[in-house]
Tab-separated table of C-alpha atoms in Angstrom:
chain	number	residue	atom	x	y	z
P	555	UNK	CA	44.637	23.243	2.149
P	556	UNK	CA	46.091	20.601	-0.246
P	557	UNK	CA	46.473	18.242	2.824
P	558	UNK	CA	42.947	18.068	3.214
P	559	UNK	CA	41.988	18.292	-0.127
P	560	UNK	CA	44.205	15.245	-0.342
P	561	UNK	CA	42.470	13.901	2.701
P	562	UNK	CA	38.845	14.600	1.742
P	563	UNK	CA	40.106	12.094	-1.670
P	564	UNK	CA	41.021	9.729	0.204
P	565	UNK	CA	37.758	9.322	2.226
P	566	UNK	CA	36.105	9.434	-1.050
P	567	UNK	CA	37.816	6.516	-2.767
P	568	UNK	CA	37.687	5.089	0.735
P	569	UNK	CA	33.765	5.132	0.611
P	570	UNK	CA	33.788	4.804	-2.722
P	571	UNK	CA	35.222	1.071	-2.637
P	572	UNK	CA	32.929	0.284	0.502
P	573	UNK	CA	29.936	1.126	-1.091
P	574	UNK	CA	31.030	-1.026	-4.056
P	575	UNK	CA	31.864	-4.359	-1.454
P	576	UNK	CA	28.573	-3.732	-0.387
P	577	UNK	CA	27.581	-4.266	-4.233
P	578	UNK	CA	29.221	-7.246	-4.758
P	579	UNK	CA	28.677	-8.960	-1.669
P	580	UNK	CA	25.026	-9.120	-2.075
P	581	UNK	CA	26.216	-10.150	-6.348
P	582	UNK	CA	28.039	-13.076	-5.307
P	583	UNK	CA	26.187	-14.282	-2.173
P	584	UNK	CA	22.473	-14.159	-3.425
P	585	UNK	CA	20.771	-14.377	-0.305
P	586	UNK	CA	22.414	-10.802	1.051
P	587	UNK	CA	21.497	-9.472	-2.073
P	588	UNK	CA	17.987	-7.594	-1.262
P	589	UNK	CA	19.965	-5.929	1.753
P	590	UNK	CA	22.632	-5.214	0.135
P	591	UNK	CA	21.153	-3.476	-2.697
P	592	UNK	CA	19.032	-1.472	0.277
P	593	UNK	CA	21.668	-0.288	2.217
P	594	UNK	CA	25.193	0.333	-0.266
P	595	UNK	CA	24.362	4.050	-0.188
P	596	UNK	CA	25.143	4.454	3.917
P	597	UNK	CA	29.000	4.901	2.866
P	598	UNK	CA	27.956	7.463	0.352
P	599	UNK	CA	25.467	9.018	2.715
P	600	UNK	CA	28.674	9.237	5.425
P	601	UNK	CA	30.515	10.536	2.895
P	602	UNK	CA	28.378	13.585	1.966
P	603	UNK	CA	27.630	14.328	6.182
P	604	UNK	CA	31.522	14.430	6.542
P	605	UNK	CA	32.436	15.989	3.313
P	606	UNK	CA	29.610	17.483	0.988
P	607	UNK	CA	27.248	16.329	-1.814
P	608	UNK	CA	30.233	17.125	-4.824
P	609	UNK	CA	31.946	14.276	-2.773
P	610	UNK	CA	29.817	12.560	-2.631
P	611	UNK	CA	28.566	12.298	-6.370
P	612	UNK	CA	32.232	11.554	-7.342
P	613	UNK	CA	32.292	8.685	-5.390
P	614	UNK	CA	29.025	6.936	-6.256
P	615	UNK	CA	30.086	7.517	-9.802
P	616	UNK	CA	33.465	5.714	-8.992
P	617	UNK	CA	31.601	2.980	-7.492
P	618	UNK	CA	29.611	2.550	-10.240
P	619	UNK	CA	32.214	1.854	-12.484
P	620	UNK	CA	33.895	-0.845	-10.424
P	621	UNK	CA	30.703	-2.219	-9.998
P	622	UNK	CA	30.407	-2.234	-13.498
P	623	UNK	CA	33.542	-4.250	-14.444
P	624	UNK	CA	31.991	-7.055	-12.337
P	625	UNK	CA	28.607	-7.189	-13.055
P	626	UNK	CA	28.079	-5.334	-16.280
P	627	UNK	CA	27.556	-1.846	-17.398
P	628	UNK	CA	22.782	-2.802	-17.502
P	629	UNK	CA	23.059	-4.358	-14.056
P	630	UNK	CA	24.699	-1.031	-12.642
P	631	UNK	CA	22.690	1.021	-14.220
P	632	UNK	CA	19.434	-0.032	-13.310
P	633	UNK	CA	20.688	-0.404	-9.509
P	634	UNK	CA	22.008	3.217	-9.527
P	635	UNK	CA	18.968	4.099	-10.908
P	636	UNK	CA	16.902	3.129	-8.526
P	637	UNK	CA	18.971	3.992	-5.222
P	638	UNK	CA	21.862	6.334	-5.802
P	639	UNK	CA	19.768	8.911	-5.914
P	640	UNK	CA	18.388	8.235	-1.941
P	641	UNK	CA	21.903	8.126	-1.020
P	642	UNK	CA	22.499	11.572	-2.192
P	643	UNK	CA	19.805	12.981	-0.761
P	644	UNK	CA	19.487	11.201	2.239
P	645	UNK	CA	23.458	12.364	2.986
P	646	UNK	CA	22.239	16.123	1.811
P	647	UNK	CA	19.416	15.759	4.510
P	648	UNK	CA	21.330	14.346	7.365
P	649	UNK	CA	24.037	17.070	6.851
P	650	UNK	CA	21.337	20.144	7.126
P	651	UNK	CA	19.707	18.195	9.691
P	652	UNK	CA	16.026	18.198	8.608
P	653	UNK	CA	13.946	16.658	10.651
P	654	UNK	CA	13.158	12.613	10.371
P	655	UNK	CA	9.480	12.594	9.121
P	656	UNK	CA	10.666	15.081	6.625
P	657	UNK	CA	13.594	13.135	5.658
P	658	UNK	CA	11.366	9.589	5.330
P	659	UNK	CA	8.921	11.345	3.519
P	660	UNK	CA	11.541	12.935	0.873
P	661	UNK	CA	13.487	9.590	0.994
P	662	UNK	CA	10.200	7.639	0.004
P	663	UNK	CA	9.168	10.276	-2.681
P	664	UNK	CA	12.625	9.992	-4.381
P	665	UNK	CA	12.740	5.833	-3.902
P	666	UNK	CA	9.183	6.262	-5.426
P	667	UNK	CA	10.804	7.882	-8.943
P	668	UNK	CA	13.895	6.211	-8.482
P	669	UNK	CA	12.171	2.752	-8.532
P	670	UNK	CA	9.498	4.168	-11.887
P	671	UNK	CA	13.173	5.343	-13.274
P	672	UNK	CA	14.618	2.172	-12.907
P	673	UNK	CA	11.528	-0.476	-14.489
P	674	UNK	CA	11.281	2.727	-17.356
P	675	UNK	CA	14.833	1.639	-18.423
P	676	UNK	CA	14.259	-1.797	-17.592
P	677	UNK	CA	11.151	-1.834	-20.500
P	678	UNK	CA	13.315	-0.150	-22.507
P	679	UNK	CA	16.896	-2.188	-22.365
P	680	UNK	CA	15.233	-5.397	-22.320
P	681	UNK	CA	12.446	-4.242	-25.160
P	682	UNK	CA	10.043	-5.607	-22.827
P	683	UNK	CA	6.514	-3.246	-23.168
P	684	UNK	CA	5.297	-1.511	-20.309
P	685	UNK	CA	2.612	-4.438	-20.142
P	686	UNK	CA	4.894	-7.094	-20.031
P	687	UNK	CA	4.871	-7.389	-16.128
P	688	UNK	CA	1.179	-7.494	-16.295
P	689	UNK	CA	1.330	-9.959	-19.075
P	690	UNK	CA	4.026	-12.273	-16.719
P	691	UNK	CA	1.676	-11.968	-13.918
P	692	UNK	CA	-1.623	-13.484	-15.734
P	693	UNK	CA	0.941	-16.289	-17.343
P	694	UNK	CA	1.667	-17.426	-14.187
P	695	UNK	CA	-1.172	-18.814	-13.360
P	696	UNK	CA	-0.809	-21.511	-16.368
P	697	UNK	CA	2.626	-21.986	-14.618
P	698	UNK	CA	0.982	-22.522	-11.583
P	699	UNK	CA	-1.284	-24.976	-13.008
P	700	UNK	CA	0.967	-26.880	-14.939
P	701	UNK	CA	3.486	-27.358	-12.514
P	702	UNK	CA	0.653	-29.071	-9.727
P	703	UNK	CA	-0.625	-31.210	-12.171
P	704	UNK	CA	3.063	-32.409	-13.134
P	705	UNK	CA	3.844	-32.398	-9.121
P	706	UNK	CA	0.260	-35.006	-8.642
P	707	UNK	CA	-1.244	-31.905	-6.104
P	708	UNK	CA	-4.141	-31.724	-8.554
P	709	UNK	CA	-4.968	-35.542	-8.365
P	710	UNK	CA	-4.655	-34.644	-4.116
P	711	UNK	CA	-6.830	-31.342	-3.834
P	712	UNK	CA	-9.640	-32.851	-6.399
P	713	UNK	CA	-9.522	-36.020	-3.435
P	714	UNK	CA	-10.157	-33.096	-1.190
P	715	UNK	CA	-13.175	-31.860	-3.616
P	716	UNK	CA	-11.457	-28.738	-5.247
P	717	UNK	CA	-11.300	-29.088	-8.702
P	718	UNK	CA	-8.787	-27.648	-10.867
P	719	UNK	CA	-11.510	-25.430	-12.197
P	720	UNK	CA	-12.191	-23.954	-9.150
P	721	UNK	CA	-8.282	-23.682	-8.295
P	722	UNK	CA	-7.513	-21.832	-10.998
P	723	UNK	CA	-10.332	-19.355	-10.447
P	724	UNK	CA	-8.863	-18.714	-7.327
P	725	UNK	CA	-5.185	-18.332	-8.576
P	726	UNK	CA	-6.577	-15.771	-10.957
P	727	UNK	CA	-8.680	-14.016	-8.774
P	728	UNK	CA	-5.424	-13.742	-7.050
P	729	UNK	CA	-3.378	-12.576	-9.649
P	730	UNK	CA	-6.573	-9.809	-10.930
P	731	UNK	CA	-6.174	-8.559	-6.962
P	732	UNK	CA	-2.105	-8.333	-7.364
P	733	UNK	CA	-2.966	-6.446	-10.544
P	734	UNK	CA	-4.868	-4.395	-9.107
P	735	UNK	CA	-2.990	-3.202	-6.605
P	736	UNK	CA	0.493	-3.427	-8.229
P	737	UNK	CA	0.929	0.640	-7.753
P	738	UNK	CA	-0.117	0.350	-3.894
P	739	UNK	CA	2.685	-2.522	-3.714
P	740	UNK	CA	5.498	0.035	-5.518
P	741	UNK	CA	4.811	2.803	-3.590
P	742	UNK	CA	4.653	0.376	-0.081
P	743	UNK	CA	7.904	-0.901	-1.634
P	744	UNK	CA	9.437	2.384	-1.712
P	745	UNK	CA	8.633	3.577	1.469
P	746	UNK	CA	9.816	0.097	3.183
P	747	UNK	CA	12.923	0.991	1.544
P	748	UNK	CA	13.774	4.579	2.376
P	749	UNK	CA	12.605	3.849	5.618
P	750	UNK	CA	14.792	0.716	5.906
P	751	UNK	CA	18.228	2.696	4.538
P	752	UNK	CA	17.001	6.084	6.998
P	753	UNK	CA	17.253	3.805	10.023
P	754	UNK	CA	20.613	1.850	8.848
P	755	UNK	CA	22.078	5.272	7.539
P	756	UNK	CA	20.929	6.998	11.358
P	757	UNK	CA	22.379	4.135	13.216
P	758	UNK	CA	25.966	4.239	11.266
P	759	UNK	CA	26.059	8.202	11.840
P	760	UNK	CA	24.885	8.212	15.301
P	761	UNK	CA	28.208	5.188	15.803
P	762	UNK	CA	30.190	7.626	14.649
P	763	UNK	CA	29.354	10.521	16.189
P	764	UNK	CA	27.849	12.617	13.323
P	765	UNK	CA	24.384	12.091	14.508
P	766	UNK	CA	23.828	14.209	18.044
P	767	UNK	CA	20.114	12.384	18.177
P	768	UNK	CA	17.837	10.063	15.865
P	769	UNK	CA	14.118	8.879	16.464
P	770	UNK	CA	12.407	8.810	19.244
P	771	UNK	CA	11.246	5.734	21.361
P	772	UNK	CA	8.892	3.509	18.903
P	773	UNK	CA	6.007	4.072	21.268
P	774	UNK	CA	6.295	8.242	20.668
P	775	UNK	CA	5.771	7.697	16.949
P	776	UNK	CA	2.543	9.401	15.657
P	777	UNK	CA	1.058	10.248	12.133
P	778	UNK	CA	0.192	13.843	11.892
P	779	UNK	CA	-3.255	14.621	12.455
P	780	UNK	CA	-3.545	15.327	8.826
P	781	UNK	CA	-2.388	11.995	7.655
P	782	UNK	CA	-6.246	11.038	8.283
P	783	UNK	CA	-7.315	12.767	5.013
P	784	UNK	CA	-5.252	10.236	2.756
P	785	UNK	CA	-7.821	8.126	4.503
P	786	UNK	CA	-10.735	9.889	4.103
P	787	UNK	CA	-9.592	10.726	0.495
P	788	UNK	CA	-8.941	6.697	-0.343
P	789	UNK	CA	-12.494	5.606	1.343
P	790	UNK	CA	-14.382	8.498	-1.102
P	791	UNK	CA	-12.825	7.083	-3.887
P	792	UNK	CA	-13.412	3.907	-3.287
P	793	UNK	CA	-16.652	4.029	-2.901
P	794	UNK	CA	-17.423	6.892	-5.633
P	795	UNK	CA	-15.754	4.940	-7.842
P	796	UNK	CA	-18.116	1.195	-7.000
P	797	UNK	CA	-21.174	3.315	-6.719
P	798	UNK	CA	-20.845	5.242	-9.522
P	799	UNK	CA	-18.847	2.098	-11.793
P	800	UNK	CA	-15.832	4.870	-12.104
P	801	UNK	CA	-12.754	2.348	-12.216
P	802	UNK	CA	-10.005	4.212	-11.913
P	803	UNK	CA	-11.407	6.049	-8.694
P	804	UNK	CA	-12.043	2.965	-7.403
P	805	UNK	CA	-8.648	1.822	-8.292
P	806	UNK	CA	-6.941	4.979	-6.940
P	807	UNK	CA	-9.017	4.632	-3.706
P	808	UNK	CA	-7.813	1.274	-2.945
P	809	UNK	CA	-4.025	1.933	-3.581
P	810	UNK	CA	-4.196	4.863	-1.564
P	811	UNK	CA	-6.098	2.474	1.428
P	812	UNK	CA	-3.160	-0.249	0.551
P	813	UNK	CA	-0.238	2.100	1.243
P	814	UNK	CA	-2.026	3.165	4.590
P	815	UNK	CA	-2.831	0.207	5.929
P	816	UNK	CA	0.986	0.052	7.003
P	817	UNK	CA	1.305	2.885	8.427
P	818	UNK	CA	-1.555	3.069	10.333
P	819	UNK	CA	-1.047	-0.084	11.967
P	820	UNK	CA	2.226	0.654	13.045
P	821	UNK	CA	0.984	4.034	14.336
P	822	UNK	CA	-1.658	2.001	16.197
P	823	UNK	CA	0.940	-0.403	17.671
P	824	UNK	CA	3.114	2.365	18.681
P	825	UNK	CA	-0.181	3.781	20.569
P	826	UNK	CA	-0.911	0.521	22.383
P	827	UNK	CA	3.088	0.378	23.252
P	828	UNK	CA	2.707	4.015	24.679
P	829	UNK	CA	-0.841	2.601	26.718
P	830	UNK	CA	1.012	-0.030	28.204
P	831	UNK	CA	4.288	1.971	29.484
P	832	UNK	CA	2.188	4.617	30.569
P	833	UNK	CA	0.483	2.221	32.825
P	834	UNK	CA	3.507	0.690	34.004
P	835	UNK	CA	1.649	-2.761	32.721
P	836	UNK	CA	3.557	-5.875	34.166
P	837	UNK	CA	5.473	-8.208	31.470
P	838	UNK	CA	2.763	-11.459	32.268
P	839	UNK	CA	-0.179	-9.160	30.879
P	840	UNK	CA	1.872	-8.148	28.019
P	841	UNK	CA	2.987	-11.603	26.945
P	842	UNK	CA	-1.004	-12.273	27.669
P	843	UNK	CA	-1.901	-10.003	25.452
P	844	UNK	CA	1.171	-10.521	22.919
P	845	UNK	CA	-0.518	-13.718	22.990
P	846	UNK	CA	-4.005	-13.173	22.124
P	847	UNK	CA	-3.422	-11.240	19.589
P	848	UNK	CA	-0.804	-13.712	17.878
P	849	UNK	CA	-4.184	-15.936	18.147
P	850	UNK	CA	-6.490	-13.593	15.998
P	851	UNK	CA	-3.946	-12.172	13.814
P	852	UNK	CA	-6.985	-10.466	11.699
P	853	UNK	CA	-8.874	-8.788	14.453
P	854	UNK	CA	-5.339	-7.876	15.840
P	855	UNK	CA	-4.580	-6.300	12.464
P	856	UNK	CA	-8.194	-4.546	11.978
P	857	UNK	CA	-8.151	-3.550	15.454
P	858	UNK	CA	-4.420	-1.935	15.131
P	859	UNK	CA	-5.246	-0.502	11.913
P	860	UNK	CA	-8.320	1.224	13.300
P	861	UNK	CA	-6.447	2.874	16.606
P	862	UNK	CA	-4.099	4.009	13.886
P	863	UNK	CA	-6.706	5.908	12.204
P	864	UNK	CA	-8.177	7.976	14.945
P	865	UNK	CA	-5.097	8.152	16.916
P	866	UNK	CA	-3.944	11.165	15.074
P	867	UNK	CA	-7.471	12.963	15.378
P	868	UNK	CA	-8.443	12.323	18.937
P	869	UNK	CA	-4.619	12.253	20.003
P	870	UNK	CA	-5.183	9.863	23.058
P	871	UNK	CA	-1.730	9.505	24.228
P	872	UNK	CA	-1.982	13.023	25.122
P	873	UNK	CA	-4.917	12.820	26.561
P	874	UNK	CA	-3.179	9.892	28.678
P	875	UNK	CA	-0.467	12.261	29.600
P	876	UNK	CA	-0.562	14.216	33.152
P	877	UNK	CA	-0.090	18.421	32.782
P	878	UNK	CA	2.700	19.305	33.856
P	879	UNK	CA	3.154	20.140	38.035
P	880	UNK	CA	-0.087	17.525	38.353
P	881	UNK	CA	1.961	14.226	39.196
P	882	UNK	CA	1.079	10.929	37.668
């Protein structure tokens, strides 16, 4: 009993001072930083699979401390705050094995508040309002501005017959749009990175044998047929709110239709994959088609993003799919 008490330690510290390399790679070499800060919480998430969740609290709290004496006690905090939290519960999920939509869904909702947790505390370490980031945003523009006039790329665009007038209308116009849509970009954030950190976590468990099986083909991924409701529910809004000059619906609606757009073009990709291996289409028409689409990138993405809209209602690819005893 002591032995593996011992044992079960020694892992800890063990995953403990992984998780905190992880840290301080990304710290020290910039570039690895945005992956880094992603993906630390796989050692924890081992650690809680192989031991349990007490485990594996201890040893994100150690890491947090040597973290701490390298980068500084804010720095830490506002990282753990945003992903130690996924790490838990993405090592709770794995070890009761839930299934993967319900573990991506639960991993985005908790990167979701993890991420609000971590620009709360931001606001309020750095006495920064809650409107500063919108206030950064609209400055920008008079960075923008300044900076081509000092670079001479005013003087070269008004050759061209834009004016600066008419750039900076279109820089803010910009800027009003990234407003706009600023809680559509958190939540697509947050989703990108639970879903980044489920596949990198999956991948390191099913290495070392903790994992018996992970997601299926790319091609056999499909939204539930309810998913087409957040769709419905972001058009109404959308256009209840411009008809009837409500603002916030209309905001609402369009977030909703931002964080969608996503996923339903990768569930529309994933139907075309599963058209073309169900077909047994040669590799020439693929890299054809690969091509044409590469060509019209926005009719490829409307096109995509529409499949992956009715896909989940009209469920071609089983429609596509032979009973069984019938043959192909």
């Amino acid at each position: 009993m002591a032995e593996g008490r011992v044992a079960s330690l020694a892992e800890g510290a063990l995953m403990a001072a992984l998780a905190a390399v992880l840290v301080l790679s990304g710290y020290f070499i910039p570039p690895l930083q945005l992956l880094t800060n992603i993906i630390w919480t796989v050692p924890i998430v081992v650690l809680v699979v192989r031991q349990n969740l007490r485990l594996g609290v201890m040893a994100t709290f150690i890491a947090g401390v040597v973290i701490a004496l390298f980068t500084g006690p804010v720095n830490t905090v506002l990282l753990f705050a945003q992903f130690a939290a996924l790490g838990l519960v993405y090592g709770y999920l794995f070890k009761i094995k839930a299934g993967a939509g319900r573990m991506i869904t639960m991993g985005a909702v908790v990167s979701l508040l993890s991420l609000l947790l971590s620009l709360a505390l931001t606001f309020k370490l750095t006495g920064m309002p809650a409107g500063g980031l919108i206030q950064q945003l609209e400055g920008t523009v008079n960075y923008a501005m300044d900076f081509y006039r000092r670079a001479g790329i005013l003087d070269h665009l008004a050759g061209q017959g834009l004016t600066p007038e008419q750039l900076q209308a279109s820089l803010e116009e910009m800027i009003n749009l990234l407003k706009l849509l600023l809680p559509g970009i958190l939540m697509t954030a947050s989703l990108l990175a639970a879903f980044i950190n489920y596949l990198v976590a999956e991948k390191v468990l099913r290495r070392l044998g903790l994992l018996a099986t992970g997601l299926p083909p790319f091609r056999l991924w499909q939204l539930p047929w309810y998913a087409v409701w957040g769709v419905i529910a972001g058009l109404g809004l959308w256009q209840l709110g411009d008809y009837y000059h409500l603002g916030l619906a209309s905001r609402m609606g369009l977030n909703i239709l931002y964080v969608y757009i996503p996923l339903l073009a990768s569930n529309g990709l994933a139907a075309i994959l599963f058209i073309l291996d169900r077909f047994k289409v040669t590799p020439f028409l693929k890299v054809a088609l690969v091509v044409a689409a590469l060509i019209n990138i926005p009719v490829t993405l409307i096109s995509l993003v529409t499949l992956g809209a009715f896909d989940p209602f009209f469920n071609y690819r089983r429609r596509l799919v032979p009973p069984p005893g019938k043959g192909e």
